[in-house]
Short mmCIF file of C-alpha atoms in Angstrom, two decimals:
data_model
loop_
_atom_site.label_atom_id
_atom_site.label_comp_id
_atom_site.label_asym_id
_atom_site.label_seq_id
_atom_site.Cartn_x
_atom_site.Cartn_y
_atom_site.Cartn_z
CA MET A 1 0.00 0.01 -0.03
CA SER A 2 2.80 2.35 0.74
CA ARG A 3 5.12 3.93 -1.48
CA ASP A 4 8.58 5.10 -0.91
CA ALA A 5 10.19 8.04 -3.20
CA GLY A 6 11.99 6.62 -5.81
CA SER A 7 10.54 3.25 -6.15
CA SER A 8 9.23 2.37 -9.43
CA ALA A 9 5.69 3.38 -10.60
CA SER A 10 5.65 0.48 -13.47
CA GLY A 11 3.32 -1.66 -10.94
CA VAL A 12 0.53 0.49 -12.29
CA THR A 13 -0.28 -2.03 -15.28
CA GLY A 14 -4.04 -1.20 -16.03
CA THR A 15 -5.90 -3.99 -14.28
CA ALA A 16 -9.16 -4.57 -14.96
CA PRO A 17 -11.52 -1.93 -13.64
CA PRO A 18 -14.62 -2.79 -11.29
CA ALA A 19 -17.73 -4.62 -12.94
CA GLY A 20 -20.18 -1.89 -13.84
CA GLY A 21 -17.78 1.04 -14.08
CA ARG A 22 -17.59 3.30 -17.16
CA SER A 23 -15.20 5.29 -18.88
CA VAL A 24 -14.91 8.51 -20.43
CA VAL A 25 -12.97 10.26 -23.44
CA GLY A 26 -10.20 11.82 -22.09
CA ASN A 27 -11.00 13.87 -19.08
CA SER A 28 -14.59 14.98 -20.13
CA TRP A 29 -16.33 14.32 -16.91
CA ASP A 30 -19.37 16.01 -17.97
CA ALA A 31 -20.36 13.24 -20.04
CA LEU A 32 -21.86 11.80 -16.84
CA ASP A 33 -23.78 15.34 -15.90
CA GLY A 34 -26.96 14.31 -14.45
CA VAL A 35 -26.04 10.49 -13.77
CA TRP A 36 -26.47 9.27 -10.29
CA PRO A 37 -25.14 5.35 -9.59
CA GLU A 38 -28.43 3.10 -9.14
CA LEU A 39 -27.08 2.13 -5.77
CA PRO A 40 -24.97 4.47 -3.41
CA PRO A 41 -21.58 2.46 -2.84
CA LEU A 42 -19.86 1.72 0.54
CA VAL A 43 -17.73 4.89 1.19
CA SER A 44 -15.06 4.90 3.76
CA VAL A 45 -13.92 8.37 5.25
CA ILE A 46 -10.62 8.40 6.07
CA VAL A 47 -10.06 11.32 8.75
CA VAL A 48 -6.45 11.90 10.07
CA HIS A 49 -5.98 13.64 13.12
CA TYR A 50 -3.19 14.84 15.31
CA ARG A 51 -3.62 16.86 18.73
CA GLN A 52 -6.98 18.70 17.52
CA GLN A 53 -9.68 17.08 19.39
CA ALA A 54 -12.19 20.21 19.29
CA GLU A 55 -11.67 20.31 15.41
CA LEU A 56 -11.98 16.33 15.05
CA ASP A 57 -15.52 16.77 17.19
CA ARG A 58 -16.40 19.47 14.96
CA THR A 59 -15.67 17.14 11.67
CA LEU A 60 -17.15 14.08 13.03
CA ALA A 61 -20.36 15.98 13.88
CA ALA A 62 -20.69 17.06 10.63
CA LEU A 63 -19.92 13.58 9.23
CA ALA A 64 -22.63 12.26 11.45
CA ARG A 65 -25.34 14.78 9.79
CA GLN A 66 -24.42 13.50 6.01
CA SER A 67 -27.47 13.15 3.68
CA TYR A 68 -25.57 9.93 2.43
CA PRO A 69 -27.20 6.90 3.64
CA ALA A 70 -25.54 6.11 7.10
CA ASP A 71 -25.67 2.17 6.38
CA ARG A 72 -23.39 2.92 3.36
CA LEU A 73 -20.78 5.37 5.54
CA GLU A 74 -18.10 4.11 7.40
CA VAL A 75 -15.47 6.78 9.43
CA ILE A 76 -12.21 5.87 10.21
CA VAL A 77 -10.03 8.31 12.33
CA VAL A 78 -6.47 7.78 12.22
CA ASP A 79 -4.37 9.44 14.93
CA ASP A 80 -0.73 10.40 14.09
CA GLY A 81 0.73 9.73 17.69
CA SER A 82 -0.78 12.59 19.39
CA PRO A 83 0.22 12.51 23.24
CA THR A 84 -3.30 11.74 24.21
CA ALA A 85 -5.29 9.49 21.70
CA PRO A 86 -8.70 11.22 20.89
CA THR A 87 -11.90 10.21 21.73
CA VAL A 88 -14.56 9.29 18.78
CA PRO A 89 -18.28 8.51 19.32
CA ASP A 90 -19.57 5.20 18.87
CA GLY A 91 -19.53 3.78 15.43
CA VAL A 92 -16.44 5.65 14.54
CA ARG A 93 -13.18 3.34 14.00
CA LEU A 94 -10.17 4.81 15.92
CA ILE A 95 -6.56 3.73 14.79
CA VAL A 96 -3.63 5.18 16.66
CA GLN A 97 -0.21 4.94 14.92
CA GLU A 98 3.04 5.31 16.88
CA ASP A 99 4.38 9.13 17.04
CA ARG A 100 7.39 8.96 14.74
CA GLY A 101 7.28 12.75 13.54
CA PHE A 102 4.71 13.90 10.89
CA ARG A 103 3.37 10.91 8.96
CA LEU A 104 0.31 12.14 7.21
CA SER A 105 1.04 10.03 4.28
CA ALA A 106 1.54 6.86 6.30
CA ALA A 107 -1.71 7.58 8.40
CA ARG A 108 -3.76 7.78 5.29
CA ASN A 109 -2.40 4.74 3.89
CA VAL A 110 -3.06 2.93 7.24
CA GLY A 111 -6.69 4.48 7.34
CA VAL A 112 -7.04 2.93 3.50
CA ALA A 113 -5.64 -0.40 4.39
CA ALA A 114 -8.19 -0.78 7.41
CA SER A 115 -11.32 0.46 5.19
CA SER A 116 -14.00 -1.71 3.87
CA GLY A 117 -15.55 0.62 0.97
CA SER A 118 -15.43 0.69 -2.73
CA VAL A 119 -15.14 4.77 -2.69
CA LEU A 120 -12.77 6.69 -0.41
CA CYS A 121 -13.07 9.98 0.93
CA PHE A 122 -9.90 11.71 2.58
CA VAL A 123 -10.79 14.71 5.18
CA ASP A 124 -8.42 16.13 7.66
CA ALA A 125 -9.63 16.60 11.21
CA ASP A 126 -9.93 20.25 11.06
CA THR A 127 -11.92 20.15 7.74
CA SER A 128 -15.69 19.79 8.44
CA PRO A 129 -17.96 18.83 5.74
CA GLU A 130 -21.43 20.26 4.76
CA PRO A 131 -24.42 17.56 4.88
CA ASP A 132 -24.51 16.88 0.94
CA TYR A 133 -20.53 16.53 0.64
CA VAL A 134 -20.20 12.62 0.86
CA LEU A 135 -22.99 12.30 -1.71
CA ARG A 136 -21.92 15.06 -4.20
CA LEU A 137 -18.02 14.04 -3.98
CA THR A 138 -18.47 10.49 -4.43
CA ARG A 139 -20.91 10.66 -7.61
CA LEU A 140 -18.35 10.59 -10.43
CA PRO A 141 -16.08 7.87 -8.48
CA ALA A 142 -18.98 5.49 -8.20
CA LEU A 143 -19.77 5.91 -11.75
CA ALA A 144 -16.06 6.13 -13.32
CA PRO A 145 -13.75 4.08 -11.29
CA GLU A 146 -10.72 6.24 -12.45
CA ALA A 147 -12.46 9.66 -11.50
CA VAL A 148 -10.49 11.68 -8.70
CA THR A 149 -12.60 14.25 -7.42
CA VAL A 150 -11.74 17.37 -5.27
CA GLY A 151 -14.26 19.28 -2.94
CA GLN A 152 -14.44 23.05 -2.49
CA ARG A 153 -12.27 23.62 0.83
CA LYS A 154 -13.36 26.80 2.45
CA HIS A 155 -11.91 28.64 5.34
CA ALA A 156 -13.54 29.77 8.42
CA ASP A 157 -12.44 31.14 12.00
CA PHE A 158 -14.12 28.69 13.98
CA ALA A 159 -11.65 28.66 17.02
CA GLY A 160 -12.20 32.77 17.26
CA VAL A 161 -8.55 33.57 17.43
CA LEU A 162 -8.11 35.79 14.46
CA GLY A 163 -10.71 38.53 15.38
CA ASP A 164 -11.86 41.16 13.24
CA GLY A 165 -8.48 41.59 11.60
CA GLY A 166 -7.96 37.85 10.62
CA GLY A 167 -9.04 38.62 7.19
CA ARG A 168 -12.71 37.77 7.26
CA GLY A 169 -14.97 37.95 4.28
CA ALA A 170 -18.09 39.77 3.88
CA GLY A 171 -19.88 37.25 5.49
CA ALA A 172 -18.36 37.67 8.88
CA GLY A 173 -20.67 38.90 11.58
CA ALA A 174 -20.97 38.74 15.30
CA GLY A 175 -18.97 36.40 17.68
CA ALA A 176 -15.62 37.57 16.43
CA GLY A 177 -12.94 36.48 18.94
CA ALA A 178 -15.32 33.67 20.40
CA ALA A 179 -14.76 30.06 19.36
CA VAL A 180 -17.82 28.50 17.49
CA PRO A 181 -19.59 25.87 19.39
CA VAL A 182 -19.10 22.40 18.09
CA SER A 183 -22.76 22.02 18.02
CA GLU A 184 -23.35 24.83 15.54
CA PRO A 185 -24.25 23.24 11.97
CA VAL A 186 -20.92 23.93 9.76
CA GLU A 187 -22.98 24.99 6.66
CA VAL A 188 -24.35 27.71 8.97
CA ALA A 189 -21.16 28.41 11.00
CA GLY A 190 -18.94 28.56 8.16
CA PRO A 191 -20.35 31.44 6.35
CA ALA A 192 -20.85 33.56 9.45
CA HIS A 193 -16.99 33.27 10.07
CA GLU A 194 -15.61 33.08 6.43
CA LEU A 195 -12.13 33.85 5.81
CA GLU A 196 -10.84 34.76 2.23
CA GLN A 197 -10.22 31.83 -0.21
CA PRO A 198 -7.02 31.26 -2.22
CA ARG A 199 -7.38 33.63 -4.97
CA TRP A 200 -4.97 31.01 -7.25
CA LEU A 201 -7.14 28.05 -6.65
CA ARG A 202 -10.44 29.73 -7.55
CA GLN A 203 -8.92 31.09 -10.37
CA ALA A 204 -7.72 27.61 -11.53
CA TYR A 205 -11.12 25.87 -11.07
CA GLY A 206 -12.68 28.90 -13.14
CA TRP A 207 -10.36 28.61 -16.41
CA SER A 208 -10.20 25.15 -16.19
CA ALA A 209 -14.11 24.88 -16.00
CA ASP A 210 -13.85 23.03 -12.71
CA LEU A 211 -10.96 20.72 -13.90
CA LEU A 212 -12.82 19.55 -17.08
CA HIS A 213 -9.83 21.04 -19.13
CA ALA A 214 -7.15 19.62 -16.83
CA ASP A 215 -3.66 19.34 -17.95
CA ASP A 216 -0.46 17.81 -16.86
CA ARG A 217 0.17 20.51 -14.07
CA SER A 218 -3.57 20.10 -12.67
CA TYR A 219 -2.32 18.13 -9.71
CA ARG A 220 -1.61 21.33 -7.95
CA HIS A 221 -5.56 21.69 -7.88
CA LEU A 222 -6.15 18.70 -5.62
CA ILE A 223 -6.32 19.25 -1.97
CA GLY A 224 -5.60 16.14 -0.21
CA ALA A 225 -7.80 17.11 2.71
CA VAL A 226 -10.96 17.16 0.23
CA THR A 227 -9.99 14.52 -2.28
CA CYS A 228 -12.09 11.39 -3.13
CA CYS A 229 -11.38 8.34 -5.67
CA THR A 230 -12.45 4.72 -5.77
CA ARG A 231 -10.41 1.97 -3.65
CA TRP A 232 -9.42 0.22 -7.02
CA PHE A 233 -7.88 3.26 -8.23
CA PHE A 234 -6.13 3.94 -5.32
CA ASP A 235 -4.51 0.85 -5.31
CA GLU A 236 -3.85 1.15 -9.15
CA VAL A 237 -1.93 4.07 -8.33
CA GLY A 238 0.04 3.21 -5.00
CA GLY A 239 -0.50 4.79 -1.71
CA PHE A 240 0.61 7.89 -0.43
CA ASP A 241 4.36 8.31 -0.74
CA GLU A 242 5.38 7.71 3.35
CA SER A 243 9.07 9.43 2.72
CA PHE A 244 7.00 12.87 2.89
CA THR A 245 7.52 13.77 6.64
CA THR A 246 7.03 17.16 6.60
CA TYR A 247 3.81 19.25 5.98
CA GLY A 248 2.93 19.84 2.41
CA GLY A 249 3.59 17.95 -0.95
CA GLU A 250 2.30 14.46 -0.60
CA ASP A 251 -1.33 15.05 -2.22
CA TRP A 252 0.23 16.61 -5.08
CA GLU A 253 2.89 13.80 -5.51
CA TRP A 254 0.06 11.36 -5.39
CA ALA A 255 -2.36 13.33 -7.68
CA HIS A 256 0.47 13.32 -10.35
CA ARG A 257 0.96 9.74 -10.04
CA ALA A 258 -2.71 9.49 -10.49
CA TRP A 259 -3.21 11.69 -13.56
CA LEU A 260 -0.05 9.68 -15.35
CA ALA A 261 -2.35 6.67 -14.32
CA GLY A 262 -5.31 7.90 -16.22
CA ALA A 263 -7.07 9.66 -13.62
CA VAL A 264 -9.84 11.76 -14.50
CA PHE A 265 -9.97 14.89 -12.78
CA ALA A 266 -13.15 16.90 -11.42
CA HIS A 267 -13.53 19.79 -9.04
CA VAL A 268 -17.09 19.47 -7.33
CA PRO A 269 -17.87 22.89 -6.12
CA GLY A 270 -21.20 21.83 -4.52
CA ALA A 271 -19.16 19.45 -2.03
CA VAL A 272 -18.15 22.17 0.51
CA ALA A 273 -15.93 21.29 3.36
CA TRP A 274 -14.85 24.36 5.94
CA HIS A 275 -11.21 24.38 7.15
CA ASP A 276 -10.64 25.73 10.54
CA GLY A 277 -8.38 28.63 9.86
CA PRO A 278 -6.82 30.17 6.65
CA ASP A 279 -4.68 28.42 4.03
CA TRP A 280 -1.34 28.08 4.34
CA ALA A 281 -0.49 31.79 2.74
CA GLY A 282 -2.37 33.31 5.26
CA ARG A 283 -0.78 31.35 8.31
CA GLY A 284 2.20 33.90 8.57
CA VAL A 285 3.08 35.84 11.68
CA GLY A 286 0.45 38.73 12.14
CA GLY A 287 2.78 41.35 13.67
CA ASP A 288 0.88 43.91 15.49
CA GLY A 289 -1.85 44.30 13.11
CA GLY A 290 -0.46 47.59 11.85
CA THR A 291 0.94 48.68 8.55
CA ASP A 292 4.95 48.54 8.25
CA SER A 293 5.09 52.46 8.61
CA GLU A 294 3.16 52.22 12.05
CA SER A 295 5.00 48.99 13.20
CA SER A 296 8.54 49.19 14.84
CA PRO A 297 11.50 48.18 13.35
CA THR A 298 11.66 45.24 15.77
CA ALA A 299 8.29 43.93 14.67
CA ARG A 300 9.01 44.32 11.11
CA ALA A 301 12.16 42.37 11.43
CA ALA A 302 10.59 39.56 13.24
CA ARG A 303 7.73 39.35 10.37
CA GLU A 304 10.42 39.59 7.82
CA ALA A 305 12.35 36.63 9.50
CA GLU A 306 9.26 34.43 9.82
CA GLU A 307 8.41 35.32 6.13
CA ALA A 308 11.68 34.11 4.96
CA ARG A 309 11.63 31.03 7.42
CA ARG A 310 8.27 30.04 5.93
CA GLN A 311 9.52 30.69 2.14
CA ALA A 312 12.57 28.48 2.83
CA GLU A 313 10.26 25.47 4.02
CA LYS A 314 8.06 25.97 0.87
CA ASN A 315 11.14 26.18 -1.22
CA VAL A 316 12.03 22.31 0.08
CA GLU A 317 8.73 21.12 -0.46
CA THR A 318 8.96 22.67 -4.17
CA LEU A 319 12.24 21.39 -4.96
CA ARG A 320 11.25 17.84 -3.63
CA LEU A 321 8.45 17.97 -6.03
CA ALA A 322 10.64 19.23 -8.79
CA ASP A 323 12.57 15.98 -8.59
CA LEU A 324 9.80 13.91 -8.65
CA ILE A 325 7.41 15.61 -11.12
CA ALA A 326 9.33 16.21 -14.36
CA VAL A 327 6.74 18.09 -16.27
CA ARG A 328 7.45 21.78 -17.47
CA GLY A 329 6.51 24.57 -15.06
CA SER A 330 7.25 21.86 -12.12
CA ARG A 331 10.48 20.84 -12.82
CA GLY A 332 13.76 22.75 -13.17
CA VAL A 333 14.35 24.92 -16.35
CA GLY A 334 17.98 23.72 -16.79
CA VAL A 335 18.48 21.24 -14.02
CA ARG A 336 17.19 17.61 -14.68
CA SER A 337 14.85 15.92 -12.47
CA ARG A 338 15.16 12.27 -11.20
CA ALA A 339 11.97 11.38 -13.02
CA VAL A 340 11.78 11.08 -16.64
CA ASP A 341 9.15 13.05 -18.31
CA VAL A 342 9.39 12.22 -22.13
CA CYS A 343 11.14 8.80 -23.13
CA VAL A 344 12.37 8.57 -26.68
CA GLU A 345 13.12 4.70 -27.92
CA LEU A 346 14.95 4.14 -30.84
CA VAL A 347 14.18 0.94 -32.38
CA ALA A 348 15.67 -0.81 -35.47
CA SER A 349 13.14 -1.63 -38.29
CA ALA A 350 12.27 -5.02 -39.01
CA GLY A 351 15.04 -6.81 -41.02
CA THR A 352 16.94 -3.69 -41.30
CA PRO A 353 20.22 -3.44 -39.21
CA MET A 354 21.11 -0.21 -37.72
CA SER A 355 24.66 1.25 -38.33
CA THR A 356 26.25 3.42 -35.11
CA GLY A 357 26.41 6.34 -37.39
CA ALA A 358 23.18 6.07 -38.40
CA ALA A 359 21.96 6.02 -34.64
CA PHE A 360 24.08 8.99 -33.73
CA VAL A 361 22.79 11.25 -36.17
CA SER A 362 19.19 10.11 -35.15
CA VAL A 363 19.86 10.54 -31.36
CA ASP A 364 21.64 13.65 -31.89
CA SER A 365 19.00 15.49 -33.95
CA VAL A 366 16.29 14.29 -31.35
CA LEU A 367 18.44 15.76 -28.29
CA ALA A 368 18.95 18.91 -30.38
CA SER A 369 15.34 19.23 -30.77
CA ALA A 370 14.57 18.47 -27.24
CA PRO A 371 17.54 18.41 -24.85
CA ASP A 372 15.67 17.35 -21.80
CA VAL A 373 14.20 14.03 -23.09
CA THR A 374 15.74 10.64 -22.31
CA VAL A 375 16.59 8.45 -25.06
CA VAL A 376 16.73 4.41 -25.23
CA VAL A 377 18.89 3.00 -27.97
CA PRO A 378 19.56 -0.83 -29.18
CA ASP A 379 22.35 -2.28 -26.98
CA ASP A 380 24.55 -2.73 -30.02
CA VAL A 381 24.95 0.93 -30.69
CA ALA A 382 24.81 2.22 -26.90
CA SER A 383 28.67 2.43 -26.84
CA ALA A 384 28.37 5.68 -28.95
CA PHE A 385 26.60 7.18 -26.22
CA THR A 386 28.45 6.38 -23.15
CA ALA A 387 29.48 9.95 -22.12
CA ASP A 388 25.73 11.12 -22.31
CA ALA A 389 23.93 10.30 -19.41
CA ARG A 390 20.62 10.88 -21.17
CA VAL A 391 21.33 8.06 -23.43
CA LEU A 392 20.55 4.48 -22.18
CA GLY A 393 20.81 1.11 -23.47
CA ARG A 394 17.85 -0.86 -23.93
CA SER A 395 18.57 -3.80 -21.56
CA THR A 396 19.35 -1.72 -18.78
CA ASP A 397 16.93 -1.45 -15.79
CA ALA A 398 17.31 2.40 -15.86
CA ALA A 399 15.73 2.14 -19.44
CA GLU A 400 13.12 -0.12 -18.52
CA ALA A 401 11.78 1.98 -15.76
CA ALA A 402 12.08 5.08 -18.24
CA LEU A 403 9.96 3.70 -20.57
CA ALA A 404 7.61 2.36 -18.02
CA GLU A 405 7.21 5.48 -15.84
CA ALA A 406 7.44 8.28 -18.36
CA ARG A 407 4.65 10.77 -18.90
CA VAL A 408 5.24 10.36 -22.78
CA VAL A 409 6.94 7.49 -24.83
CA VAL A 410 8.22 8.43 -28.25
CA THR A 411 8.75 5.49 -30.50
CA VAL A 412 11.37 6.26 -33.40
CA ASP A 413 10.93 3.20 -36.35
CA GLY A 414 14.37 3.14 -37.56
CA PRO A 415 17.08 5.78 -37.61
CA VAL A 416 15.32 9.24 -38.39
CA ARG A 417 16.64 12.76 -38.47
CA VAL A 418 14.77 15.51 -36.88
CA LEU A 419 15.14 18.83 -38.74
CA PRO A 420 16.06 22.20 -37.10
CA PRO A 421 12.50 24.17 -36.76
CA VAL A 422 11.98 26.91 -39.71
CA ASP A 423 9.77 29.87 -38.35
CA THR A 424 7.51 30.41 -41.49
CA GLY A 425 5.19 32.55 -39.52
CA GLY A 426 2.39 29.93 -39.35
CA SER A 427 1.67 25.99 -40.44
CA ASP A 428 0.67 25.42 -43.83
CA ASP A 429 0.57 21.66 -43.17
CA ALA A 430 -2.89 20.67 -44.12
CA PRO A 431 -2.93 17.37 -42.26
CA ALA A 432 -1.71 19.11 -38.85
CA ARG A 433 -4.45 21.60 -39.19
CA SER A 434 -7.00 18.82 -39.76
CA LEU A 435 -5.18 16.89 -36.71
CA ALA A 436 -5.73 20.27 -34.69
CA ALA A 437 -9.16 20.78 -35.56
CA ALA A 438 -9.82 17.27 -34.64
CA VAL A 439 -8.74 17.73 -31.15
CA GLY A 440 -9.27 21.29 -30.34
CA LEU A 441 -5.63 21.94 -29.41
CA GLY A 442 -4.52 24.59 -31.97
CA ASP A 443 -2.26 24.55 -35.09
CA ASP A 444 0.83 23.54 -33.24
CA VAL A 445 0.02 20.06 -32.30
CA ALA A 446 2.60 18.48 -34.90
CA ARG A 447 4.78 21.56 -35.24
CA ASP A 448 7.80 20.03 -33.72
CA LEU A 449 8.57 16.92 -31.41
CA ARG A 450 7.97 19.27 -28.33
CA ALA A 451 4.82 20.37 -29.48
CA ALA A 452 3.42 16.71 -30.03
CA THR A 453 5.02 15.45 -26.65
CA ASP A 454 2.95 18.23 -25.00
CA ALA A 455 -0.24 17.40 -26.91
CA VAL A 456 -0.95 13.79 -26.09
CA GLY A 457 -2.59 12.83 -22.72
CA VAL A 458 -4.27 16.23 -22.53
CA GLY A 459 -8.01 16.56 -23.85
CA SER A 460 -8.91 13.66 -26.12
CA LEU A 461 -5.76 13.13 -27.62
CA GLY A 462 -3.78 10.05 -26.59
CA THR A 463 -1.57 9.16 -29.45
CA VAL A 464 0.03 10.73 -32.44
CA GLU A 465 1.67 9.15 -35.59
CA LEU A 466 3.92 11.25 -37.61
CA LEU A 467 4.48 10.30 -41.00
CA GLY A 468 7.62 11.28 -43.08
CA PRO A 469 7.84 11.96 -46.91
CA SER A 470 6.54 8.77 -47.93
CA ASP A 471 3.61 8.39 -45.66
CA ARG A 472 5.37 5.68 -43.72
CA VAL A 473 4.81 6.09 -40.01
CA LEU A 474 8.10 7.12 -38.40
CA VAL A 475 7.41 8.19 -34.94
CA THR A 476 4.76 7.09 -32.42
CA VAL A 477 4.23 9.58 -29.48
CA GLU A 478 1.93 8.11 -27.07
CA SER A 479 0.85 9.43 -23.56
CA ARG A 480 1.21 6.82 -20.63
CA ARG A 481 -2.37 7.84 -19.59
CA ALA A 482 -3.77 6.54 -22.87
CA ARG A 483 -1.70 3.49 -22.63
CA LEU A 484 -3.01 2.46 -19.43
CA ARG A 485 -6.60 3.28 -20.37
CA ALA A 486 -6.37 1.36 -23.34
CA ARG A 487 -5.46 -1.56 -21.29
CA ARG A 488 -8.52 -1.42 -18.89
CA TRP A 489 -11.00 -0.45 -21.59
CA GLY A 490 -9.68 -1.34 -25.10
CA ALA A 491 -8.06 0.84 -27.71
CA GLY A 492 -9.88 3.93 -28.93
CA VAL A 493 -12.30 3.80 -26.15
CA ALA A 494 -10.94 6.45 -23.81
CA PHE A 495 -8.70 8.58 -25.81
CA VAL A 496 -8.27 9.07 -29.79
CA SER A 497 -5.33 8.52 -32.07
CA HIS A 498 -4.36 10.74 -34.96
CA ARG A 499 -2.03 10.87 -37.88
CA ALA A 500 -0.15 13.67 -39.15
CA SER A 501 2.11 14.40 -42.07
CA VAL A 502 5.37 16.40 -41.22
CA ASP A 503 8.04 17.78 -43.10
CA TRP A 504 10.71 17.84 -40.27
CA LEU A 505 11.19 14.33 -40.10
CA THR A 506 13.18 12.37 -42.66
CA PRO A 507 14.46 8.56 -42.62
CA VAL A 508 18.33 8.24 -42.26
CA VAL A 509 18.87 6.16 -45.53
CA GLY A 510 22.06 3.94 -45.65
CA GLU A 511 25.11 4.89 -43.92
CA PRO A 512 25.34 8.40 -43.24
CA SER A 513 28.21 10.76 -43.33
CA VAL A 514 28.55 11.83 -39.70
CA ALA A 515 31.35 14.52 -40.56
CA ALA A 516 28.81 16.07 -43.16
CA TYR A 517 25.95 16.16 -40.66
CA LEU A 518 28.23 17.65 -38.04
CA GLY A 519 29.86 20.05 -40.16
CA GLY A 520 26.55 21.06 -41.63
CA TRP A 521 27.03 20.35 -45.21
CA GLY A 522 24.83 17.17 -45.34
#
């Protein structure tokens, strides 16, 4: 169940989904709008707790008031080693794990292992759901087993510690500075004590139409405290990475693995849960409540030092994720990640031996076009690339892992040369325009190798076949999402495949002159 950083993700094999489940094309969860499961599945709510008895009481009271059928709902509280174990009401299962520091990932995995439900909801002890939360959040996973849904996490000052200067929203009213009784319904108390919501998250849900238009970086918009998926898919993806032992990052790392495994991301704004206190950005030192000009130099210095400390902690999380999540915008711009994003495999065409010179021209032109990819070559030509760590022999373990775990695999059928891009002010390639129109990705889908690897796995497009001058398929660009979902549902069900003729690929015929290639005269 657990997963440690650096372990192989190749165990995600695309096993058969639960009987009665259905697939959607790409991330088009809207195809199931208005559809509800005939029978409500058994849902397990995993609540992780650490030294928050009052917050836990509020959350458990909210779970007891769910509109979801009570006989189809189980609640499991996992305590992460609090000095005193929490108390829970009858009917709630309590599991206590040893105190060995911050182990949120391990606690969630322990809760899943003890659960009975076919659908899992993850809730933190300080995040209290409104009555329809479980009903709304579990609908899509109950229908489409690859769905991973995220509720709307709002923020409120239930503890009464922020007062009128705590960033309260327009709905804030009387009671500032006083703790909200646990008995007060959260759907009433939340709006009455609401804090400002994270703007970046609201904007992300807006431009993505509640993640309908999710992409390879949408993992950032799944918040672990309000996430739901099927038990089958959780097992497909693997548990939360237990090597995360400080706050933050474990939910995004899991969400990224889920996306690569073929998840259908959906934000469910009607599934509201209230977090007690502001989001991370609002938890800095408050100072004396005045402006910098009004506060003392000592207070300003203290605030600046605290913000620097918090930023340093956030940087540790970001750098950790950059090493594990190799997509552009998450990885380093120049520094390579440990994870492989795009893996190019050069294979010898049937019955046609590949010379070392032909392999060199092919691999060199690929890396000139996309220097951040990993290339796998036949073993008999691998000796030409021993100085370049980006190039791996096919029989190595590293090559096997790269091909299994990469977001995109590019298969090159025989040695080909990738020609340098020529800026013509727009594409005149009719097949490329036809492809773009078919998948709604614009005119640049087959502009170059980078554009093709960026396009697959997003929207409905799973695979692109690139044809050379003689209309032979020279290169196949396939997303891992499409490959795994094809194994589960059959080819062409969850993603579409298209062909495009391109003028920037040409076969390497015969024995090329490497000197002419390097010198630029041939």
